[in-house]
Amino acid sequence: MNFDVVYVNPVEKEAMAETGITDVKARLMEILREATANTWVRVAWAVVDMAREIMKAGAKKVAVLADDVFQAIGLDKVAIYVKGLLGLIEYPPRTYDIVIAVVATSEGVSKREIGRHRWANMRPMWNMPREGFKQLYEQLPGDKPDFDVIWRITGGNPKMLVELYRAGWNTEKVTSDLIISKNLKAFTASLSDGERQLLIKAIEDPDTLMTRDGIPLMNKLLEQNLITEIPERRDPWYWTGEPPPQKDPELGIGKDLAWQTPLHREAVRRVLGVPG
């Protein structure tokens, strides 16, 4: 469809501009050369400016794709970033045919901030469906565990599949990395006795947190990106991709809440010392 495309993912430190506007490409390359772990925030914001420059140069079809930018810019800037993208559509520098702005995030707290405004249409996205995930799994070279095993421990999450592949299919290493990166020992140590008991119950059924007593702990787990809220509606048209099942205890999926992946649940289980 001949779109000019600008893409950024600060978490993976990736950015690109597929456009015939050479000045924009050159500017992006200059920013990337200077980018450090602490300056990817600048790259995330620069993408919005680049899209505007592309439109000024005469592009009629523009797509801005931003993946996991909220972790880089901070949750307090979420609404401003979305508003900036909306500005490309509502207040363009010149006339256009189509402008698409898609922002994907893997954490759930930002959803509440965006939902306070009417600046975006939010659609949930679940992990990959089993058949599509199997096709991705089969593309990975070398010996690997049985697909059913990988499906049960990842729940169809492609990022976890990549992590397992990089770790030589060592689930112990991936689980330990989650414990460290999420600082789970300190997190669980900070919980009250009542919260620990609620968390133990949530390992088997995350929906147990959807109660008056459980919601404070639910919010903490959402902030840690350990669980995610699931809209009760499972209509295919409402979801980007295939919706999750109504409930799947093996994968940690409830009606209202789900563990990010079975590996996230296993990391919490291990820190709590709960038998598997």
mmCIF file of C-alpha atoms in Angstrom:
data_model
loop_
_atom_site.group_PDB
_atom_site.id
_atom_site.type_symbol
_atom_site.label_atom_id
_atom_site.label_comp_id
_atom_site.label_asym_id
_atom_site.label_seq_id
_atom_site.Cartn_x
_atom_site.Cartn_y
_atom_site.Cartn_z
ATOM 1 C CA MET A 1 0.000 0.000 0.000
ATOM 2 C CA ASN A 2 3.100 2.234 -0.248
ATOM 3 C CA PHE A 3 3.171 3.463 3.341
ATOM 4 C CA ASP A 4 6.021 5.480 4.791
ATOM 5 C CA VAL A 5 6.714 3.740 8.102
ATOM 6 C CA VAL A 6 8.477 4.789 11.291
ATOM 7 C CA TYR A 7 9.032 2.115 13.959
ATOM 8 C CA VAL A 8 10.557 2.160 17.433
ATOM 9 C CA ASN A 9 10.991 -0.348 20.260
ATOM 10 C CA PRO A 10 13.116 1.159 23.057
ATOM 11 C CA VAL A 11 13.105 -2.061 25.096
ATOM 12 C CA GLU A 12 14.757 -4.027 22.291
ATOM 13 C CA LYS A 13 16.700 -0.925 21.177
ATOM 14 C CA GLU A 14 15.311 -1.047 17.660
ATOM 15 C CA ALA A 15 14.196 1.759 15.375
ATOM 16 C CA MET A 16 13.762 2.161 11.639
ATOM 17 C CA ALA A 17 12.328 4.487 9.026
ATOM 18 C CA GLU A 18 11.066 3.002 5.775
ATOM 19 C CA THR A 19 10.633 6.165 3.760
ATOM 20 C CA GLY A 20 11.880 7.882 0.667
ATOM 21 C CA ILE A 21 12.590 11.049 2.671
ATOM 22 C CA THR A 22 16.370 10.831 2.996
ATOM 23 C CA ASP A 23 16.627 13.632 5.567
ATOM 24 C CA VAL A 24 14.444 11.664 7.980
ATOM 25 C CA LYS A 25 16.514 8.510 7.520
ATOM 26 C CA ALA A 26 19.716 10.465 8.083
ATOM 27 C CA ARG A 27 18.333 12.081 11.225
ATOM 28 C CA LEU A 28 17.279 8.722 12.653
ATOM 29 C CA MET A 29 20.711 7.234 11.962
ATOM 30 C CA GLU A 30 22.336 10.193 13.704
ATOM 31 C CA ILE A 31 20.111 9.778 16.771
ATOM 32 C CA LEU A 32 20.765 6.028 16.897
ATOM 33 C CA ARG A 33 24.527 6.533 16.723
ATOM 34 C CA GLU A 34 24.316 8.718 19.816
ATOM 35 C CA ALA A 35 21.726 6.593 21.622
ATOM 36 C CA THR A 36 22.643 4.970 24.914
ATOM 37 C CA ALA A 37 20.587 2.918 27.344
ATOM 38 C CA ASN A 38 19.446 6.165 28.963
ATOM 39 C CA THR A 39 18.657 8.105 25.784
ATOM 40 C CA TRP A 40 16.193 5.777 24.081
ATOM 41 C CA VAL A 41 13.527 8.018 25.571
ATOM 42 C CA ARG A 42 14.688 10.628 23.077
ATOM 43 C CA VAL A 43 14.374 8.127 20.231
ATOM 44 C CA ALA A 44 10.797 7.302 21.257
ATOM 45 C CA TRP A 45 9.782 10.959 21.180
ATOM 46 C CA ALA A 46 11.754 11.633 17.980
ATOM 47 C CA VAL A 47 9.616 9.107 16.105
ATOM 48 C CA VAL A 48 6.577 11.384 16.453
ATOM 49 C CA ASP A 49 8.546 14.342 15.083
ATOM 50 C CA MET A 50 9.880 12.239 12.207
ATOM 51 C CA ALA A 51 6.389 11.181 11.211
ATOM 52 C CA ARG A 52 5.388 14.841 11.101
ATOM 53 C CA GLU A 53 8.416 15.656 8.936
ATOM 54 C CA ILE A 54 7.513 12.836 6.551
ATOM 55 C CA MET A 55 4.018 14.273 6.221
ATOM 56 C CA LYS A 56 5.410 17.770 5.652
ATOM 57 C CA ALA A 57 7.536 16.362 2.836
ATOM 58 C CA GLY A 58 4.393 15.184 1.059
ATOM 59 C CA ALA A 59 3.858 11.570 2.120
ATOM 60 C CA LYS A 60 0.171 10.701 1.868
ATOM 61 C CA LYS A 61 0.194 7.365 3.708
ATOM 62 C CA VAL A 62 2.098 7.232 6.982
ATOM 63 C CA ALA A 63 2.267 4.556 9.689
ATOM 64 C CA VAL A 64 3.820 5.061 13.117
ATOM 65 C CA LEU A 65 4.492 1.844 15.034
ATOM 66 C CA ALA A 66 5.647 2.147 18.638
ATOM 67 C CA ASP A 67 6.306 -1.006 20.639
ATOM 68 C CA ASP A 68 6.838 -0.942 24.424
ATOM 69 C CA VAL A 69 7.615 2.787 24.454
ATOM 70 C CA PHE A 70 5.846 3.349 27.767
ATOM 71 C CA GLN A 71 8.502 1.461 29.700
ATOM 72 C CA ALA A 72 11.064 3.899 28.307
ATOM 73 C CA ILE A 73 9.246 7.219 28.622
ATOM 74 C CA GLY A 74 7.606 6.460 31.972
ATOM 75 C CA LEU A 75 3.986 5.876 32.881
ATOM 76 C CA ASP A 76 3.511 9.539 33.771
ATOM 77 C CA LYS A 77 4.098 10.431 30.099
ATOM 78 C CA VAL A 78 1.798 7.790 28.589
ATOM 79 C CA ALA A 79 -1.177 10.067 27.946
ATOM 80 C CA ILE A 80 1.014 12.834 26.501
ATOM 81 C CA TYR A 81 2.648 10.402 24.068
ATOM 82 C CA VAL A 82 -0.694 9.075 22.850
ATOM 83 C CA LYS A 83 -1.981 12.635 22.525
ATOM 84 C CA GLY A 84 1.068 13.495 20.418
ATOM 85 C CA LEU A 85 0.301 10.647 18.025
ATOM 86 C CA LEU A 86 -3.328 11.711 17.853
ATOM 87 C CA GLY A 87 -2.114 15.176 16.886
ATOM 88 C CA LEU A 88 -0.626 13.722 13.694
ATOM 89 C CA ILE A 89 -4.128 12.692 12.676
ATOM 90 C CA GLU A 90 -6.169 15.622 13.972
ATOM 91 C CA TYR A 91 -3.691 18.436 13.266
ATOM 92 C CA PRO A 92 -1.550 17.257 10.345
ATOM 93 C CA PRO A 93 1.068 19.587 8.840
ATOM 94 C CA ARG A 94 -0.580 19.036 5.448
ATOM 95 C CA THR A 95 -3.335 16.952 3.879
ATOM 96 C CA TYR A 96 -2.977 13.179 3.804
ATOM 97 C CA ASP A 97 -4.827 10.050 2.704
ATOM 98 C CA ILE A 98 -4.168 7.707 5.637
ATOM 99 C CA VAL A 99 -2.263 8.030 8.901
ATOM 100 C CA ILE A 100 -2.067 5.007 11.198
ATOM 101 C CA ALA A 101 -0.601 5.155 14.690
ATOM 102 C CA VAL A 102 -0.285 1.874 16.584
ATOM 103 C CA VAL A 103 1.174 1.667 20.084
ATOM 104 C CA ALA A 104 1.646 -1.754 21.659
ATOM 105 C CA THR A 105 2.494 -2.302 25.303
ATOM 106 C CA SER A 106 3.160 -5.432 27.313
ATOM 107 C CA GLU A 107 2.208 -3.958 30.677
ATOM 108 C CA GLY A 108 -1.276 -3.241 31.929
ATOM 109 C CA VAL A 109 -0.928 -0.164 34.119
ATOM 110 C CA SER A 110 -0.710 2.197 31.129
ATOM 111 C CA LYS A 111 -4.115 0.980 29.935
ATOM 112 C CA ARG A 112 -5.796 2.720 32.839
ATOM 113 C CA GLU A 113 -4.069 6.013 32.123
ATOM 114 C CA ILE A 114 -4.966 5.911 28.426
ATOM 115 C CA GLY A 115 -8.507 4.812 29.236
ATOM 116 C CA ARG A 116 -9.109 8.007 31.213
ATOM 117 C CA HIS A 117 -9.153 9.901 27.919
ATOM 118 C CA ARG A 118 -10.804 9.423 24.545
ATOM 119 C CA TRP A 119 -7.592 9.709 22.566
ATOM 120 C CA ALA A 120 -7.230 6.101 21.449
ATOM 121 C CA ASN A 121 -9.164 2.970 20.589
ATOM 122 C CA MET A 122 -7.790 0.246 22.828
ATOM 123 C CA ARG A 123 -7.842 -3.359 21.729
ATOM 124 C CA PRO A 124 -6.317 -6.206 23.737
ATOM 125 C CA MET A 125 -3.851 -8.639 22.210
ATOM 126 C CA TRP A 126 -3.203 -12.072 23.629
ATOM 127 C CA ASN A 127 -0.312 -14.442 23.034
ATOM 128 C CA MET A 128 -0.027 -16.297 19.750
ATOM 129 C CA PRO A 129 -2.576 -19.004 18.934
ATOM 130 C CA ARG A 130 -1.259 -22.542 19.225
ATOM 131 C CA GLU A 131 -0.922 -23.220 15.486
ATOM 132 C CA GLY A 132 0.819 -19.929 14.735
ATOM 133 C CA PHE A 133 3.119 -20.414 17.711
ATOM 134 C CA LYS A 134 3.996 -23.893 16.475
ATOM 135 C CA GLN A 135 5.015 -22.478 13.101
ATOM 136 C CA LEU A 136 7.317 -20.007 14.860
ATOM 137 C CA TYR A 137 8.725 -22.792 17.057
ATOM 138 C CA GLU A 138 9.480 -24.907 13.990
ATOM 139 C CA GLN A 139 11.528 -22.085 12.463
ATOM 140 C CA LEU A 140 14.064 -22.269 15.286
ATOM 141 C CA PRO A 141 17.117 -24.335 14.306
ATOM 142 C CA GLY A 142 18.689 -27.220 16.183
ATOM 143 C CA ASP A 143 17.385 -29.734 18.681
ATOM 144 C CA LYS A 144 14.615 -28.507 20.929
ATOM 145 C CA PRO A 145 12.152 -29.839 23.505
ATOM 146 C CA ASP A 146 8.816 -31.252 22.437
ATOM 147 C CA PHE A 147 6.406 -28.556 21.280
ATOM 148 C CA ASP A 148 3.760 -29.454 23.868
ATOM 149 C CA VAL A 149 6.301 -28.816 26.628
ATOM 150 C CA ILE A 150 7.225 -25.411 25.211
ATOM 151 C CA TRP A 151 3.563 -24.506 24.788
ATOM 152 C CA ARG A 152 2.793 -25.354 28.419
ATOM 153 C CA ILE A 153 5.621 -23.240 29.843
ATOM 154 C CA THR A 154 5.251 -20.213 27.541
ATOM 155 C CA GLY A 155 1.513 -20.157 26.877
ATOM 156 C CA GLY A 156 2.273 -19.044 23.327
ATOM 157 C CA ASN A 157 4.312 -15.979 24.305
ATOM 158 C CA PRO A 158 6.879 -15.371 21.523
ATOM 159 C CA LYS A 159 9.237 -13.355 23.742
ATOM 160 C CA MET A 160 9.500 -16.244 26.199
ATOM 161 C CA LEU A 161 10.133 -18.597 23.291
ATOM 162 C CA VAL A 162 13.068 -16.422 22.234
ATOM 163 C CA GLU A 163 14.375 -16.268 25.813
ATOM 164 C CA LEU A 164 14.254 -20.052 26.080
ATOM 165 C CA TYR A 165 16.030 -20.456 22.754
ATOM 166 C CA ARG A 166 18.776 -18.041 23.793
ATOM 167 C CA ALA A 167 19.140 -19.916 27.084
ATOM 168 C CA GLY A 168 19.606 -23.233 25.284
ATOM 169 C CA TRP A 169 16.098 -24.313 26.365
ATOM 170 C CA ASN A 170 17.188 -24.111 30.000
ATOM 171 C CA THR A 171 13.966 -23.299 31.861
ATOM 172 C CA GLU A 172 15.859 -22.992 35.150
ATOM 173 C CA LYS A 173 17.941 -20.150 33.737
ATOM 174 C CA VAL A 174 14.941 -18.315 32.280
ATOM 175 C CA THR A 175 13.008 -18.673 35.537
ATOM 176 C CA SER A 176 15.989 -17.439 37.554
ATOM 177 C CA ASP A 177 16.377 -14.474 35.208
ATOM 178 C CA LEU A 178 12.729 -13.568 35.810
ATOM 179 C CA ILE A 179 13.205 -13.788 39.573
ATOM 180 C CA ILE A 180 16.173 -11.434 39.372
ATOM 181 C CA SER A 181 14.806 -8.985 36.788
ATOM 182 C CA LYS A 182 11.481 -8.683 38.621
ATOM 183 C CA ASN A 183 13.242 -8.485 42.004
ATOM 184 C CA LEU A 184 10.780 -11.085 43.247
ATOM 185 C CA LYS A 185 12.545 -11.916 46.501
ATOM 186 C CA ALA A 186 12.281 -8.330 47.701
ATOM 187 C CA PHE A 187 8.765 -8.035 46.295
ATOM 188 C CA THR A 188 7.423 -11.085 48.122
ATOM 189 C CA ALA A 189 9.294 -10.119 51.303
ATOM 190 C CA SER A 190 7.432 -6.795 51.285
ATOM 191 C CA LEU A 191 4.027 -8.503 51.367
ATOM 192 C CA SER A 192 1.980 -8.961 54.508
ATOM 193 C CA ASP A 193 1.055 -12.454 55.674
ATOM 194 C CA GLY A 194 -2.432 -11.965 54.267
ATOM 195 C CA GLU A 195 -1.079 -10.874 50.890
ATOM 196 C CA ARG A 196 1.248 -13.875 50.749
ATOM 197 C CA GLN A 197 -1.695 -16.199 51.315
ATOM 198 C CA LEU A 198 -3.658 -14.436 48.578
ATOM 199 C CA LEU A 199 -0.688 -14.751 46.239
ATOM 200 C CA ILE A 200 -0.400 -18.473 46.932
ATOM 201 C CA LYS A 201 -4.077 -18.889 46.008
ATOM 202 C CA ALA A 202 -3.569 -16.777 42.875
ATOM 203 C CA ILE A 203 -0.890 -19.172 41.652
ATOM 204 C CA GLU A 204 -3.639 -21.723 41.091
ATOM 205 C CA ASP A 205 -6.380 -19.262 40.134
ATOM 206 C CA PRO A 206 -5.539 -15.610 39.393
ATOM 207 C CA ASP A 207 -9.234 -14.688 39.535
ATOM 208 C CA THR A 208 -9.093 -15.038 43.335
ATOM 209 C CA LEU A 209 -7.501 -11.569 43.305
ATOM 210 C CA MET A 210 -10.639 -10.016 41.843
ATOM 211 C CA THR A 211 -12.080 -9.335 45.290
ATOM 212 C CA ARG A 212 -12.110 -6.381 47.639
ATOM 213 C CA ASP A 213 -9.264 -7.878 49.677
ATOM 214 C CA GLY A 214 -7.340 -9.045 46.627
ATOM 215 C CA ILE A 215 -7.408 -5.910 44.458
ATOM 216 C CA PRO A 216 -4.544 -4.084 46.265
ATOM 217 C CA LEU A 217 -2.306 -7.113 45.631
ATOM 218 C CA MET A 218 -3.633 -7.365 42.084
ATOM 219 C CA ASN A 219 -2.508 -3.790 41.447
ATOM 220 C CA LYS A 220 0.966 -4.577 42.774
ATOM 221 C CA LEU A 221 1.240 -7.577 40.456
ATOM 222 C CA LEU A 222 0.061 -5.468 37.524
ATOM 223 C CA GLU A 223 2.749 -2.890 38.289
ATOM 224 C CA GLN A 224 5.321 -5.694 38.315
ATOM 225 C CA ASN A 225 3.935 -6.899 34.970
ATOM 226 C CA LEU A 226 3.443 -10.367 36.434
ATOM 227 C CA ILE A 227 -0.257 -10.610 35.651
ATOM 228 C CA THR A 228 -2.578 -8.921 33.193
ATOM 229 C CA GLU A 229 -6.225 -7.994 33.214
ATOM 230 C CA ILE A 230 -8.361 -9.704 30.582
ATOM 231 C CA PRO A 231 -11.549 -8.126 29.256
ATOM 232 C CA GLU A 232 -14.468 -10.432 29.953
ATOM 233 C CA ARG A 233 -15.546 -10.055 26.337
ATOM 234 C CA ARG A 234 -13.973 -12.780 24.189
ATOM 235 C CA ASP A 235 -15.615 -11.797 20.892
ATOM 236 C CA PRO A 236 -13.012 -12.189 18.110
ATOM 237 C CA TRP A 237 -13.822 -8.760 16.624
ATOM 238 C CA TYR A 238 -12.896 -7.090 19.918
ATOM 239 C CA TRP A 239 -9.399 -8.572 20.009
ATOM 240 C CA THR A 240 -6.301 -7.969 17.921
ATOM 241 C CA GLY A 241 -5.660 -11.559 16.985
ATOM 242 C CA GLU A 242 -7.163 -14.594 18.658
ATOM 243 C CA PRO A 243 -8.685 -14.066 22.131
ATOM 244 C CA PRO A 244 -7.619 -16.248 25.071
ATOM 245 C CA PRO A 245 -9.807 -19.110 26.256
ATOM 246 C CA GLN A 246 -12.441 -18.378 28.868
ATOM 247 C CA LYS A 247 -10.289 -20.206 31.399
ATOM 248 C CA ASP A 248 -7.188 -22.395 31.274
ATOM 249 C CA PRO A 249 -5.757 -23.274 34.712
ATOM 250 C CA GLU A 250 -2.745 -25.034 33.184
ATOM 251 C CA LEU A 251 -1.637 -21.816 31.461
ATOM 252 C CA GLY A 252 -2.667 -19.580 34.366
ATOM 253 C CA ILE A 253 -5.573 -17.971 32.517
ATOM 254 C CA GLY A 254 -8.694 -16.963 34.411
ATOM 255 C CA LYS A 255 -11.855 -15.191 33.354
ATOM 256 C CA ASP A 256 -10.697 -11.734 34.486
ATOM 257 C CA LEU A 257 -6.980 -12.114 35.174
ATOM 258 C CA ALA A 258 -4.079 -14.149 33.834
ATOM 259 C CA TRP A 259 -0.417 -14.650 34.569
ATOM 260 C CA GLN A 260 1.731 -13.066 31.867
ATOM 261 C CA THR A 261 3.087 -16.535 31.104
ATOM 262 C CA PRO A 262 3.320 -19.838 32.983
ATOM 263 C CA LEU A 263 7.014 -19.037 33.471
ATOM 264 C CA HIS A 264 6.113 -15.844 35.349
ATOM 265 C CA ARG A 265 3.819 -17.865 37.579
ATOM 266 C CA GLU A 266 6.551 -20.457 38.128
ATOM 267 C CA ALA A 267 9.015 -17.740 39.141
ATOM 268 C CA VAL A 268 6.593 -16.493 41.802
ATOM 269 C CA ARG A 269 5.843 -20.044 42.933
ATOM 270 C CA ARG A 270 9.520 -20.771 43.374
ATOM 271 C CA VAL A 271 10.220 -17.647 45.420
ATOM 272 C CA LEU A 272 7.258 -18.414 47.674
ATOM 273 C CA GLY A 273 8.445 -21.998 48.096
ATOM 274 C CA VAL A 274 5.121 -23.436 46.948
ATOM 275 C CA PRO A 275 5.360 -26.996 45.551
ATOM 276 C CA GLY A 276 4.587 -27.269 41.839
#
